[in-house]
Amino acid sequence: MPSDEPGTDYAVAYAWQATLVLGIVTLVLGLILTFYPHVTVNVIAVLLGLLVLVSGLFHLIRMFGHSEAHRVWMGISGLLLVVAGVVLLRHLHLTVALIGLIIGLGWIVQGVVALITSFSGDAREGRGWWIFFGIISLIGGIVITALPSESVTLLAALTGIWFIVQGMFEIAGAFMLRRAAGHEQATVTGPSRPSEGATAL
């Protein structure tokens, strides 16, 4: 039995509107990532440099606290983080390369773990998939580690393409939800009831 409560109509309307907004935002981000991957990667590099710099300043401020027991080490770590943040901000190509190295090393470790799991007794089912995933991850990690800057830019563009596809699906799903909500509202409302005088024979 369909519900004719006002809250149900509001929830359905909010669902398709929220899905539409999410799809548009995802689509716009995908277009930016796809057509401007260098700019996107540089923005991420700047944010990483600012994060390291702010963390270093925070350590230096804590060094002057009365309750801080390790002032010397706090000051040294804060100074090193500040220097690292400044270097990352002044040399964005090094920051991009560092991001690529971190991603590449992560993929290498992931591939090695997958291969070890596939040849151990823990992966009796789907061993072929574990081997395939481990080899692909290992090769991808080696390529990214060898060419970190170019690989990060390519990954940003591929991520943008994926966002575009996902955003289009979300927009289409929003209009499908809207159509379903309209159909449900028409079903709940139904045809107008005849008057009591017309029903009386």
mmCIF file of C-alpha atoms in Angstrom:
data_model
loop_
_atom_site.group_PDB
_atom_site.id
_atom_site.type_symbol
_atom_site.label_atom_id
_atom_site.label_comp_id
_atom_site.label_asym_id
_atom_site.label_seq_id
_atom_site.Cartn_x
_atom_site.Cartn_y
_atom_site.Cartn_z
ATOM 1 C CA MET A 1 0.000 0.000 0.000
ATOM 2 C CA PRO A 2 1.663 3.289 -1.049
ATOM 3 C CA SER A 3 2.290 5.911 1.571
ATOM 4 C CA ASP A 4 0.680 9.326 1.171
ATOM 5 C CA GLU A 5 2.545 11.030 4.014
ATOM 6 C CA PRO A 6 4.096 14.429 3.194
ATOM 7 C CA GLY A 7 7.441 13.284 4.591
ATOM 8 C CA THR A 8 7.638 10.511 2.007
ATOM 9 C CA ASP A 9 7.176 12.954 -0.897
ATOM 10 C CA TYR A 10 9.818 15.266 0.578
ATOM 11 C CA ALA A 11 12.289 12.410 1.020
ATOM 12 C CA VAL A 12 11.812 11.234 -2.571
ATOM 13 C CA ALA A 13 12.165 14.767 -3.954
ATOM 14 C CA TYR A 14 15.271 15.356 -1.850
ATOM 15 C CA ALA A 15 16.772 12.046 -3.027
ATOM 16 C CA TRP A 16 16.632 12.830 -6.749
ATOM 17 C CA GLN A 17 17.749 16.447 -6.238
ATOM 18 C CA ALA A 18 20.710 15.369 -4.101
ATOM 19 C CA THR A 19 21.631 12.715 -6.670
ATOM 20 C CA LEU A 20 21.458 15.313 -9.452
ATOM 21 C CA VAL A 21 23.700 17.749 -7.577
ATOM 22 C CA LEU A 22 26.174 14.979 -6.774
ATOM 23 C CA GLY A 23 26.234 13.905 -10.415
ATOM 24 C CA ILE A 24 26.850 17.457 -11.651
ATOM 25 C CA VAL A 25 29.664 18.012 -9.137
ATOM 26 C CA THR A 26 31.258 14.675 -10.060
ATOM 27 C CA LEU A 27 30.968 15.484 -13.769
ATOM 28 C CA VAL A 28 32.571 18.925 -13.331
ATOM 29 C CA LEU A 29 35.428 17.456 -11.275
ATOM 30 C CA GLY A 30 35.931 14.811 -13.943
ATOM 31 C CA LEU A 31 36.127 17.423 -16.693
ATOM 32 C CA ILE A 32 38.672 19.431 -14.692
ATOM 33 C CA LEU A 33 40.785 16.356 -13.987
ATOM 34 C CA THR A 34 40.627 15.178 -17.590
ATOM 35 C CA PHE A 35 41.406 18.450 -19.372
ATOM 36 C CA TYR A 36 43.640 20.026 -16.711
ATOM 37 C CA PRO A 37 45.543 17.168 -15.057
ATOM 38 C CA HIS A 38 48.726 19.219 -14.568
ATOM 39 C CA VAL A 39 46.839 21.965 -12.730
ATOM 40 C CA THR A 40 45.073 19.413 -10.538
ATOM 41 C CA VAL A 41 48.301 17.644 -9.655
ATOM 42 C CA ASN A 42 49.987 20.965 -8.851
ATOM 43 C CA VAL A 43 47.099 21.939 -6.565
ATOM 44 C CA ILE A 44 47.474 18.637 -4.717
ATOM 45 C CA ALA A 45 51.223 19.259 -4.463
ATOM 46 C CA VAL A 46 50.644 22.737 -3.018
ATOM 47 C CA LEU A 47 48.193 21.354 -0.467
ATOM 48 C CA LEU A 48 50.710 18.697 0.548
ATOM 49 C CA GLY A 49 53.446 21.313 0.970
ATOM 50 C CA LEU A 50 51.141 23.524 3.052
ATOM 51 C CA LEU A 51 50.202 20.548 5.207
ATOM 52 C CA VAL A 52 53.853 19.773 5.964
ATOM 53 C CA LEU A 53 54.615 23.447 6.610
ATOM 54 C CA VAL A 54 51.690 23.939 9.001
ATOM 55 C CA SER A 55 52.603 20.723 10.807
ATOM 56 C CA GLY A 56 56.133 22.033 11.305
ATOM 57 C CA LEU A 57 54.893 25.379 12.642
ATOM 58 C CA PHE A 58 52.598 23.528 15.025
ATOM 59 C CA HIS A 59 55.564 21.554 16.364
ATOM 60 C CA LEU A 60 57.580 24.750 16.835
ATOM 61 C CA ILE A 61 54.719 26.371 18.745
ATOM 62 C CA ARG A 62 54.404 23.337 20.991
ATOM 63 C CA MET A 63 58.126 23.583 21.751
ATOM 64 C CA PHE A 64 57.486 26.719 23.832
ATOM 65 C CA GLY A 65 54.777 25.078 25.931
ATOM 66 C CA HIS A 66 55.481 24.780 29.643
ATOM 67 C CA SER A 67 54.166 21.229 29.859
ATOM 68 C CA GLU A 68 56.150 19.940 26.875
ATOM 69 C CA ALA A 69 58.765 17.399 28.039
ATOM 70 C CA HIS A 70 60.621 16.922 24.738
ATOM 71 C CA ARG A 71 61.220 20.498 23.602
ATOM 72 C CA VAL A 72 64.471 19.798 21.813
ATOM 73 C CA TRP A 73 63.127 16.965 19.670
ATOM 74 C CA MET A 74 59.911 18.883 19.090
ATOM 75 C CA GLY A 75 61.906 21.880 17.873
ATOM 76 C CA ILE A 76 64.136 19.769 15.624
ATOM 77 C CA SER A 77 61.203 17.940 14.046
ATOM 78 C CA GLY A 78 59.292 21.207 13.616
ATOM 79 C CA LEU A 79 62.263 22.871 11.939
ATOM 80 C CA LEU A 80 62.770 19.918 9.592
ATOM 81 C CA LEU A 81 59.074 19.902 8.677
ATOM 82 C CA VAL A 82 59.123 23.639 7.980
ATOM 83 C CA VAL A 83 62.156 23.273 5.717
ATOM 84 C CA ALA A 84 60.550 20.303 3.968
ATOM 85 C CA GLY A 85 57.319 22.255 3.480
ATOM 86 C CA VAL A 86 59.138 25.225 1.989
ATOM 87 C CA VAL A 87 61.075 22.937 -0.380
ATOM 88 C CA LEU A 88 57.889 21.181 -1.450
ATOM 89 C CA LEU A 89 56.183 24.500 -2.137
ATOM 90 C CA ARG A 90 59.111 26.008 -4.040
ATOM 91 C CA HIS A 91 59.781 22.872 -6.126
ATOM 92 C CA LEU A 92 56.396 21.481 -7.086
ATOM 93 C CA HIS A 93 57.916 19.019 -9.542
ATOM 94 C CA LEU A 94 59.676 17.341 -6.615
ATOM 95 C CA THR A 95 56.385 17.181 -4.721
ATOM 96 C CA VAL A 96 54.608 15.624 -7.705
ATOM 97 C CA ALA A 97 57.445 13.115 -8.073
ATOM 98 C CA LEU A 98 57.206 12.321 -4.350
ATOM 99 C CA ILE A 99 53.472 11.664 -4.691
ATOM 100 C CA GLY A 100 54.186 9.376 -7.640
ATOM 101 C CA LEU A 101 56.863 7.502 -5.696
ATOM 102 C CA ILE A 102 54.518 6.959 -2.762
ATOM 103 C CA ILE A 103 51.778 5.638 -5.073
ATOM 104 C CA GLY A 104 54.239 3.462 -6.985
ATOM 105 C CA LEU A 105 55.770 1.943 -3.870
ATOM 106 C CA GLY A 106 52.286 1.299 -2.490
ATOM 107 C CA TRP A 107 51.313 -0.563 -5.661
ATOM 108 C CA ILE A 108 54.543 -2.582 -5.577
ATOM 109 C CA VAL A 109 53.950 -3.648 -1.978
ATOM 110 C CA GLN A 110 50.333 -4.456 -2.805
ATOM 111 C CA GLY A 111 51.365 -6.574 -5.783
ATOM 112 C CA VAL A 112 53.987 -8.466 -3.799
ATOM 113 C CA VAL A 113 51.505 -9.182 -1.010
ATOM 114 C CA ALA A 114 48.944 -10.401 -3.555
ATOM 115 C CA LEU A 115 51.482 -12.751 -5.163
ATOM 116 C CA ILE A 116 52.587 -14.091 -1.796
ATOM 117 C CA THR A 117 48.954 -14.676 -0.865
ATOM 118 C CA SER A 118 48.268 -16.438 -4.166
ATOM 119 C CA PHE A 119 51.101 -18.931 -3.681
ATOM 120 C CA SER A 120 50.307 -19.561 -0.033
ATOM 121 C CA GLY A 121 47.632 -21.875 1.237
ATOM 122 C CA ASP A 122 45.317 -18.986 2.163
ATOM 123 C CA ALA A 123 44.078 -18.383 -1.402
ATOM 124 C CA ARG A 124 42.904 -21.751 -2.673
ATOM 125 C CA GLU A 125 39.862 -20.167 -4.300
ATOM 126 C CA GLY A 126 40.464 -17.506 -6.938
ATOM 127 C CA ARG A 127 44.226 -18.029 -7.014
ATOM 128 C CA GLY A 128 44.349 -17.027 -10.675
ATOM 129 C CA TRP A 129 42.746 -13.671 -9.900
ATOM 130 C CA TRP A 130 45.206 -13.057 -7.074
ATOM 131 C CA ILE A 131 48.125 -13.794 -9.405
ATOM 132 C CA PHE A 132 46.689 -11.552 -12.135
ATOM 133 C CA PHE A 133 46.028 -8.714 -9.679
ATOM 134 C CA GLY A 134 49.479 -9.048 -8.141
ATOM 135 C CA ILE A 135 51.269 -8.974 -11.509
ATOM 136 C CA ILE A 136 49.286 -5.972 -12.759
ATOM 137 C CA SER A 137 49.798 -4.082 -9.501
ATOM 138 C CA LEU A 138 53.510 -4.900 -9.466
ATOM 139 C CA ILE A 139 54.031 -3.799 -13.079
ATOM 140 C CA GLY A 140 52.003 -0.628 -12.525
ATOM 141 C CA GLY A 141 53.982 0.198 -9.392
ATOM 142 C CA ILE A 142 57.296 -0.254 -11.190
ATOM 143 C CA VAL A 143 56.171 1.991 -14.063
ATOM 144 C CA ILE A 144 54.906 4.690 -11.708
ATOM 145 C CA THR A 145 58.105 4.548 -9.656
ATOM 146 C CA ALA A 146 60.233 4.850 -12.789
ATOM 147 C CA LEU A 147 58.189 7.777 -14.181
ATOM 148 C CA PRO A 148 56.530 9.348 -11.133
ATOM 149 C CA SER A 149 55.584 12.779 -12.493
ATOM 150 C CA GLU A 150 54.208 11.562 -15.821
ATOM 151 C CA SER A 151 52.384 8.675 -14.145
ATOM 152 C CA VAL A 152 50.652 10.915 -11.612
ATOM 153 C CA THR A 153 49.436 13.195 -14.418
ATOM 154 C CA LEU A 154 48.149 10.192 -16.356
ATOM 155 C CA LEU A 155 46.416 8.814 -13.267
ATOM 156 C CA ALA A 156 44.745 12.182 -12.729
ATOM 157 C CA ALA A 157 43.423 12.146 -16.307
ATOM 158 C CA LEU A 158 42.171 8.561 -15.973
ATOM 159 C CA THR A 159 40.502 9.448 -12.684
ATOM 160 C CA GLY A 160 38.837 12.369 -14.450
ATOM 161 C CA ILE A 161 37.449 10.075 -17.147
ATOM 162 C CA TRP A 162 36.071 7.756 -14.470
ATOM 163 C CA PHE A 163 34.466 10.726 -12.696
ATOM 164 C CA ILE A 164 32.852 11.834 -15.958
ATOM 165 C CA VAL A 165 31.316 8.399 -16.510
ATOM 166 C CA GLN A 166 30.182 8.183 -12.880
ATOM 167 C CA GLY A 167 28.704 11.682 -12.987
ATOM 168 C CA MET A 168 26.714 10.905 -16.144
ATOM 169 C CA PHE A 169 25.311 7.766 -14.537
ATOM 170 C CA GLU A 170 24.369 9.726 -11.396
ATOM 171 C CA ILE A 171 22.604 12.430 -13.450
ATOM 172 C CA ALA A 172 20.702 9.780 -15.396
ATOM 173 C CA GLY A 173 19.801 8.054 -12.122
ATOM 174 C CA ALA A 174 18.516 11.351 -10.711
ATOM 175 C CA PHE A 175 16.082 11.795 -13.601
ATOM 176 C CA MET A 176 14.998 8.178 -13.219
ATOM 177 C CA LEU A 177 14.285 8.823 -9.535
ATOM 178 C CA ARG A 178 12.334 11.934 -10.485
ATOM 179 C CA ARG A 179 10.243 9.992 -12.991
ATOM 180 C CA ALA A 180 9.615 7.254 -10.423
ATOM 181 C CA ALA A 181 8.606 9.860 -7.834
ATOM 182 C CA GLY A 182 6.125 11.418 -10.267
ATOM 183 C CA HIS A 183 4.657 8.025 -11.090
ATOM 184 C CA GLU A 184 4.315 7.176 -7.388
ATOM 185 C CA GLN A 185 2.626 10.517 -6.700
ATOM 186 C CA ALA A 186 0.147 9.908 -9.500
ATOM 187 C CA THR A 187 -0.572 6.450 -8.122
ATOM 188 C CA VAL A 188 -1.151 7.779 -4.606
ATOM 189 C CA THR A 189 -3.414 10.584 -5.792
ATOM 190 C CA GLY A 190 -5.445 8.358 -8.137
ATOM 191 C CA PRO A 191 -8.561 9.416 -10.038
ATOM 192 C CA SER A 192 -10.986 11.799 -8.390
ATOM 193 C CA ARG A 193 -13.651 10.132 -6.320
ATOM 194 C CA PRO A 194 -17.314 10.646 -7.399
ATOM 195 C CA SER A 195 -19.616 12.572 -5.084
ATOM 196 C CA GLU A 196 -21.942 10.794 -2.677
ATOM 197 C CA GLY A 197 -24.985 11.994 -4.621
ATOM 198 C CA ALA A 198 -23.679 10.472 -7.831
ATOM 199 C CA THR A 199 -23.015 7.134 -6.162
ATOM 200 C CA ALA A 200 -26.515 6.907 -4.714
ATOM 201 C CA LEU A 201 -28.966 5.043 -6.952
#
